[in-house]
């Protein structure tokens, strides 16, 4: 199986915030259904500089560019920043499938494609750490397959938790806890939690050893590895399609790495990722909390509101802040955080973001 996070139309996660802001200020909010509205949305994003399409520049009558609006809408809904529309053929008013699901969820009325609480949190975020926390809440809750993405054929799992488990396993096995771009494309995103983090970590070790011992060029080794992966994922692929399929693996790896880094838990390491030292304790707590299997309605509510984080709890927030203070002190800084026990959760979050 091949999985990925994100949408190839919106490669940068941070562009989603601007798209939500544009939607919130328009008549399309809660009314983003149908080809005409999809075209208006695409035009709006084009005017705001969030997408560029020759089709929109031409001004030629009769050109359909609704697909651009649909793709951006899909990207926003996939991670729960928009509440989707699940009843096929329903066009008027609230979606009957969602009317009972939105009960108790602030700001949602089951109209088609309203901005969710976590989406509104992202729009209000005025600095990078606050935006990263929104993406972290989204990916802590995100599952595949799900009611929103039923096409995957495996037991439900959390891509974020799966990657965190792989990092933990690599570290436990004494292997460098880094995931390269090729390893993401060829091994991680082609594995699932059913196989387990140990299985993927072992394959990463084997790949690294084979690559290091390769007598030929690394480019040739990698090309052959991609050819094998393509033949496994798309059996019978004609030779003239191998390169395009390999590009698909790379596109998906690029997306997944970008969205993982948007959580703040990871940093760039070459073209791959490593755990960010300043978020290591938070990453450990997220991994240890694991994830629960939810029914469809509970999943949607969690995705829309944003999953809970260890730092939502006072003790968890204080623990992470104290770890950040220790790291800063080791680098020669002397941050003043005052008396943490006297701060409420909001003030603790501001302190953590500042650090």
CSV table of N, CA, C and O in Angstrom, one decimal, residues 161-179 196-205 208 275 287:
chain,number,residue,atom,x,y,z
A,161,UNK,N,1.8,9.1,14.2
A,161,UNK,CA,2.3,8.1,15.2
A,161,UNK,C,3.2,7.0,14.6
A,161,UNK,O,4.1,6.6,15.3
A,162,UNK,N,2.8,6.6,13.4
A,162,UNK,CA,3.6,5.6,12.8
A,162,UNK,C,5.1,6.1,12.6
A,162,UNK,O,6.0,5.4,12.9
A,163,UNK,N,5.2,7.3,12.1
A,163,UNK,CA,6.5,7.8,11.8
A,163,UNK,C,7.3,8.0,13.2
A,163,UNK,O,8.5,7.8,13.3
A,164,UNK,N,6.6,8.5,14.2
A,164,UNK,CA,7.2,8.7,15.5
A,164,UNK,C,7.7,7.3,16.0
A,164,UNK,O,8.8,7.2,16.6
A,165,UNK,N,6.9,6.3,15.8
A,165,UNK,CA,7.3,5.0,16.3
A,165,UNK,C,8.6,4.5,15.5
A,165,UNK,O,9.4,3.8,16.1
A,166,UNK,N,8.6,4.8,14.2
A,166,UNK,CA,9.8,4.4,13.4
A,166,UNK,C,11.0,5.1,14.0
A,166,UNK,O,12.1,4.5,14.1
A,167,UNK,N,10.9,6.4,14.3
A,167,UNK,CA,12.1,7.1,14.8
A,167,UNK,C,12.5,6.5,16.2
A,167,UNK,O,13.7,6.3,16.4
A,168,UNK,N,11.5,6.2,17.0
A,168,UNK,CA,11.8,5.6,18.3
A,168,UNK,C,12.5,4.3,18.1
A,168,UNK,O,13.5,3.9,18.8
A,169,UNK,N,12.0,3.5,17.2
A,169,UNK,CA,12.6,2.2,16.9
A,169,UNK,C,14.0,2.3,16.4
A,169,UNK,O,14.9,1.5,16.8
A,170,UNK,N,14.3,3.2,15.5
A,170,UNK,CA,15.6,3.4,14.9
A,170,UNK,C,16.6,3.8,16.1
A,170,UNK,O,17.7,3.2,16.1
A,171,UNK,N,16.1,4.6,17.0
A,171,UNK,CA,17.0,5.0,18.1
A,171,UNK,C,17.2,3.9,19.0
A,171,UNK,O,18.4,3.7,19.5
A,172,UNK,N,16.2,3.1,19.3
A,172,UNK,CA,16.4,1.9,20.2
A,172,UNK,C,17.3,0.9,19.6
A,172,UNK,O,18.0,0.2,20.3
A,173,UNK,N,17.3,0.8,18.3
A,173,UNK,CA,18.2,-0.2,17.6
A,173,UNK,C,19.6,0.3,17.4
A,173,UNK,O,20.4,-0.4,16.9
A,174,UNK,N,19.8,1.5,17.8
A,174,UNK,CA,21.2,2.1,17.7
A,174,UNK,C,21.5,2.6,16.3
A,174,UNK,O,22.6,2.8,15.9
A,175,UNK,N,20.4,2.8,15.5
A,175,UNK,CA,20.6,3.3,14.1
A,175,UNK,C,20.3,4.8,14.1
A,175,UNK,O,19.5,5.3,14.9
A,176,UNK,N,21.0,5.5,13.2
A,176,UNK,CA,20.8,6.9,13.2
A,176,UNK,C,19.3,7.2,13.0
A,176,UNK,O,18.7,6.8,12.0
A,177,UNK,N,18.7,8.0,13.9
A,177,UNK,CA,17.3,8.3,13.8
A,177,UNK,C,17.0,9.5,12.9
A,177,UNK,O,16.7,10.6,13.3
A,178,UNK,N,17.2,9.2,11.6
A,178,UNK,CA,16.9,10.1,10.5
A,178,UNK,C,16.2,9.3,9.5
A,178,UNK,O,16.4,8.1,9.3
A,179,UNK,N,15.2,10.0,8.8
A,179,UNK,CA,14.6,9.3,7.7
A,179,UNK,C,14.9,10.2,6.4
A,179,UNK,O,14.5,11.4,6.4
A,196,UNK,N,4.3,-2.9,11.3
A,196,UNK,CA,5.0,-2.4,12.4
A,196,UNK,C,6.2,-1.6,12.2
A,196,UNK,O,6.8,-1.7,11.1
A,197,UNK,N,6.5,-0.8,13.2
A,197,UNK,CA,7.7,0.1,13.0
A,197,UNK,C,9.0,-0.7,13.0
A,197,UNK,O,9.9,-0.3,12.3
A,198,UNK,N,9.1,-1.8,13.7
A,198,UNK,CA,10.3,-2.7,13.7
A,198,UNK,C,10.6,-3.2,12.3
A,198,UNK,O,11.7,-3.2,11.8
A,199,UNK,N,9.5,-3.6,11.6
A,199,UNK,CA,9.6,-4.1,10.2
A,199,UNK,C,10.2,-3.0,9.3
A,199,UNK,O,11.1,-3.3,8.5
A,200,UNK,N,9.6,-1.8,9.4
A,200,UNK,CA,10.1,-0.7,8.5
A,200,UNK,C,11.5,-0.3,8.9
A,200,UNK,O,12.4,-0.1,8.0
A,201,UNK,N,11.8,-0.2,10.2
A,201,UNK,CA,13.2,0.1,10.7
A,201,UNK,C,14.2,-0.9,10.2
A,201,UNK,O,15.3,-0.5,9.7
A,202,UNK,N,13.9,-2.1,10.2
A,202,UNK,CA,14.8,-3.2,9.7
A,202,UNK,C,15.0,-3.0,8.2
A,202,UNK,O,16.2,-3.1,7.7
A,203,UNK,N,14.0,-2.7,7.4
A,203,UNK,CA,14.1,-2.4,6.0
A,203,UNK,C,15.0,-1.2,5.7
A,203,UNK,O,15.8,-1.2,4.8
A,204,UNK,N,14.9,-0.2,6.6
A,204,UNK,CA,15.7,1.0,6.5
A,204,UNK,C,17.2,0.7,6.7
A,204,UNK,O,18.1,1.1,5.9
A,205,UNK,N,17.4,-0.1,7.7
A,205,UNK,CA,18.8,-0.6,8.0
A,205,UNK,C,19.4,-1.3,6.8
A,205,UNK,O,20.5,-1.1,6.4
A,208,UNK,N,20.1,1.1,3.9
A,208,UNK,CA,21.3,1.9,4.2
A,208,UNK,C,22.6,1.0,4.0
A,208,UNK,O,23.6,1.5,3.4
A,275,UNK,N,14.0,14.4,14.2
A,275,UNK,CA,13.3,15.0,15.3
A,275,UNK,C,13.9,16.3,15.7
A,275,UNK,O,15.1,16.4,15.8
A,287,UNK,N,3.9,10.3,21.1
A,287,UNK,CA,4.0,8.9,20.8
A,287,UNK,C,3.5,8.0,21.9
A,287,UNK,O,2.8,7.0,21.6
